[in-house]
PDB file of C-alpha atoms in Angstrom:
ATOM      1  CA  MET S  30       0.694 -29.968 -21.500  1.00 55.00           C
ATOM      2  CA  VAL S  31       3.195 -32.709 -22.361  1.00 56.00           C
ATOM      3  CA  VAL S  32       2.732 -34.522 -19.057  1.00 58.00           C
ATOM      4  CA  LEU S  33      -0.956 -35.080 -19.727  1.00 59.00           C
ATOM      5  CA  ASP S  34      -0.212 -36.410 -23.209  1.00 61.00           C
ATOM      6  CA  ASN S  35       2.116 -39.044 -21.709  1.00 63.00           C
ATOM      7  CA  LEU S  36      -0.562 -40.632 -19.504  1.00 58.00           C
ATOM      8  CA  LYS S  37      -1.050 -44.343 -20.091  1.00 59.00           C
ATOM      9  CA  SER S  38      -4.193 -46.362 -19.652  1.00 55.00           C
ATOM     10  CA  LYS S  39      -4.162 -48.639 -16.622  1.00 56.00           C
ATOM     11  CA  GLY S  40      -5.091 -52.167 -17.509  1.00 57.00           C
ATOM     12  CA  PHE S  41      -8.730 -52.805 -18.328  1.00 55.00           C
ATOM     13  CA  VAL S  42     -10.122 -49.660 -16.753  1.00 55.00           C
ATOM     14  CA  ASN S  43      -9.979 -46.858 -19.309  1.00 59.00           C
ATOM     15  CA  SER S  44     -11.068 -44.154 -16.855  1.00 63.00           C
ATOM     16  CA  GLU S  45      -7.949 -44.641 -14.698  1.00 65.00           C
ATOM     17  CA  LEU S  46      -4.594 -43.423 -15.969  1.00 68.00           C
ATOM     18  CA  VAL S  47      -1.067 -44.042 -14.722  1.00 73.00           C
ATOM     19  CA  LEU S  48       1.300 -41.129 -14.232  1.00 76.00           C
ATOM     20  CA  LYS S  49       5.060 -41.518 -14.000  1.00 84.00           C
ATOM     21  CA  VAL S  50       6.556 -40.457 -10.666  1.00 84.00           C
ATOM     22  CA  VAL S  51       8.778 -37.888 -12.387  1.00 86.00           C
ATOM     23  CA  ASP S  52       5.798 -36.363 -14.161  1.00 86.00           C
ATOM     24  CA  ARG S  53       3.782 -36.413 -10.946  1.00 88.00           C
ATOM     25  CA  ASP S  54       6.602 -34.612  -9.124  1.00 90.00           C
ATOM     26  CA  LYS S  55       6.759 -32.019 -11.917  1.00 92.00           C
ATOM     27  CA  MET S  56       3.014 -31.418 -11.603  1.00 92.00           C
ATOM     28  CA  ILE S  57       3.264 -31.085  -7.824  1.00 93.00           C
ATOM     29  CA  ALA S  58       6.157 -28.643  -8.186  1.00 95.00           C
ATOM     30  CA  PHE S  59       4.135 -26.651 -10.722  1.00 95.00           C
ATOM     31  CA  ILE S  60       1.113 -26.561  -8.395  1.00 95.00           C
ATOM     32  CA  HIS S  61       3.325 -25.320  -5.551  1.00 95.00           C
ATOM     33  CA  LEU S  62       4.756 -22.665  -7.860  1.00 97.00           C
ATOM     34  CA  VAL S  63       1.238 -21.534  -8.756  1.00 96.00           C
ATOM     35  CA  ASP S  64       0.297 -21.429  -5.060  1.00 96.00           C
ATOM     36  CA  ARG S  65       3.372 -19.306  -4.236  1.00 96.00           C
ATOM     37  CA  THR S  66       2.653 -16.992  -7.165  1.00 97.00           C
ATOM     38  CA  ILE S  67      -0.919 -16.496  -5.974  1.00 97.00           C
ATOM     39  CA  ALA S  68       0.293 -15.774  -2.428  1.00 96.00           C
ATOM     40  CA  GLU S  69       2.846 -13.261  -3.752  1.00 96.00           C
ATOM     41  CA  TYR S  70       0.172 -11.605  -5.892  1.00 97.00           C
ATOM     42  CA  GLN S  71      -2.103 -11.299  -2.867  1.00 96.00           C
ATOM     43  CA  SER S  72       0.755  -9.740  -0.893  1.00 96.00           C
ATOM     44  CA  VAL S  73       1.376  -7.249  -3.691  1.00 97.00           C
ATOM     45  CA  ALA S  74      -2.343  -6.459  -3.859  1.00 96.00           C
ATOM     46  CA  GLU S  75      -2.420  -5.842  -0.091  1.00 97.00           C
ATOM     47  CA  LEU S  76       0.680  -3.656  -0.375  1.00 97.00           C
ATOM     48  CA  ALA S  77      -0.915  -1.654  -3.190  1.00 97.00           C
ATOM     49  CA  THR S  78      -4.007  -1.088  -1.048  1.00 97.00           C
ATOM     50  CA  THR S  79      -1.856  -0.001   1.892  1.00 97.00           C
ATOM     51  CA  LEU S  80       0.099   2.396  -0.319  1.00 97.00           C
ATOM     52  CA  LYS S  81      -3.148   3.928  -1.616  1.00 97.00           C
ATOM     53  CA  GLU S  82      -4.292   4.461   1.976  1.00 97.00           C
ATOM     54  CA  VAL S  83      -0.947   6.056   2.873  1.00 96.00           C
ATOM     55  CA  GLU S  84      -1.144   8.310  -0.180  1.00 96.00           C
ATOM     56  CA  THR S  85      -4.650   9.431   0.782  1.00 95.00           C
ATOM     57  CA  GLU S  86      -3.518  10.098   4.341  1.00 95.00           C
ATOM     58  CA  LEU S  87      -0.526  12.104   3.105  1.00 94.00           C
ATOM     59  CA  LEU S  88      -2.754  14.203   0.862  1.00 92.00           C
ATOM     60  CA  ASN S  89      -5.105  14.854   3.777  1.00 92.00           C
ATOM     61  CA  ASN S  90      -2.161  15.749   6.003  1.00 95.00           C
ATOM     62  CA  ARG S  91      -0.783  18.077   3.334  1.00 94.00           C
ATOM     63  CA  ASP S  92      -4.103  19.936   3.211  1.00 92.00           C
ATOM     64  CA  ARG S  93      -4.254  20.058   6.995  1.00 93.00           C
ATOM     65  CA  LEU S  94      -0.661  21.320   7.176  1.00 95.00           C
ATOM     66  CA  LYS S  95      -1.380  24.032   4.611  1.00 94.00           C
ATOM     67  CA  LEU S  96      -4.360  25.214   6.672  1.00 95.00           C
ATOM     68  CA  LEU S  97      -2.271  25.221   9.853  1.00 96.00           C
ATOM     69  CA  GLU S  98       0.470  27.221   8.140  1.00 96.00           C
ATOM     70  CA  GLU S  99      -2.086  29.777   6.973  1.00 96.00           C
ATOM     71  CA  ASN S 100      -3.515  30.007  10.484  1.00 97.00           C
ATOM     72  CA  ASN S 101      -0.008  30.398  11.892  1.00 97.00           C
ATOM     73  CA  ASP S 102       0.748  33.221   9.452  1.00 96.00           C
ATOM     74  CA  ASP S 103      -2.499  34.963  10.418  1.00 96.00           C
ATOM     75  CA  LEU S 104      -1.688  34.624  14.102  1.00 97.00           C
ATOM     76  CA  SER S 105       1.842  35.932  13.542  1.00 96.00           C
ATOM     77  CA  LEU S 106       0.423  39.024  11.859  1.00 96.00           C
ATOM     78  CA  LYS S 107      -1.973  39.557  14.759  1.00 96.00           C
ATOM     79  CA  VAL S 108       0.868  39.198  17.269  1.00 97.00           C
ATOM     80  CA  ASP S 109       2.976  41.698  15.317  1.00 95.00           C
ATOM     81  CA  ASN S 110       0.081  44.163  15.250  1.00 96.00           C
ATOM     82  CA  LEU S 111      -0.521  43.717  18.967  1.00 96.00           C
ATOM     83  CA  LYS S 112       3.181  44.289  19.663  1.00 96.00           C
ATOM     84  CA  LYS S 113       3.066  47.534  17.676  1.00 95.00           C
ATOM     85  CA  ILE S 114      -0.033  48.692  19.520  1.00 95.00           C
ATOM     86  CA  LEU S 115       1.499  47.777  22.869  1.00 94.00           C
ATOM     87  CA  SER S 116       4.734  49.537  21.975  1.00 93.00           C
ATOM     88  CA  LYS S 117       2.850  52.702  21.029  1.00 92.00           C
ATOM     89  CA  LYS S 118       0.842  52.604  24.244  1.00 90.00           C
ATOM     90  CA  MET S 119       3.978  52.032  26.313  1.00 91.00           C
ATOM     91  CA  LYS S 120       5.680  55.013  24.669  1.00 89.00           C
ATOM     92  CA  LYS S 121       2.625  57.130  25.307  1.00 88.00           C
ATOM     93  CA  TYR S 122       2.416  55.987  28.909  1.00 86.00           C
ATOM     94  CA  LEU S 123       6.120  56.538  29.583  1.00 86.00           C
ATOM     95  CA  ASN S 124       6.133  60.037  28.083  1.00 75.00           C
TER      96      ASN S 124
END
């Protein structure tokens, strides 16, 4: 990183370095950018998890709906058969 190469030694203490204000501001801006990127990534990760849960729920609901449709078809057939039987009995009774 260019900013780190531009550090200058401060006086007699070699372990302390001086950073220009402009370079410091650039580093702070970069750190904030990294923080925002991490927060956005976490939001995307949470969204991906939520979407997986929704997908699983939809698949479960699809299976449940298919079963209910089959049950409804079976019941409709039974009702039709009962109507036919009732109609025959009514004709017999009325004659």
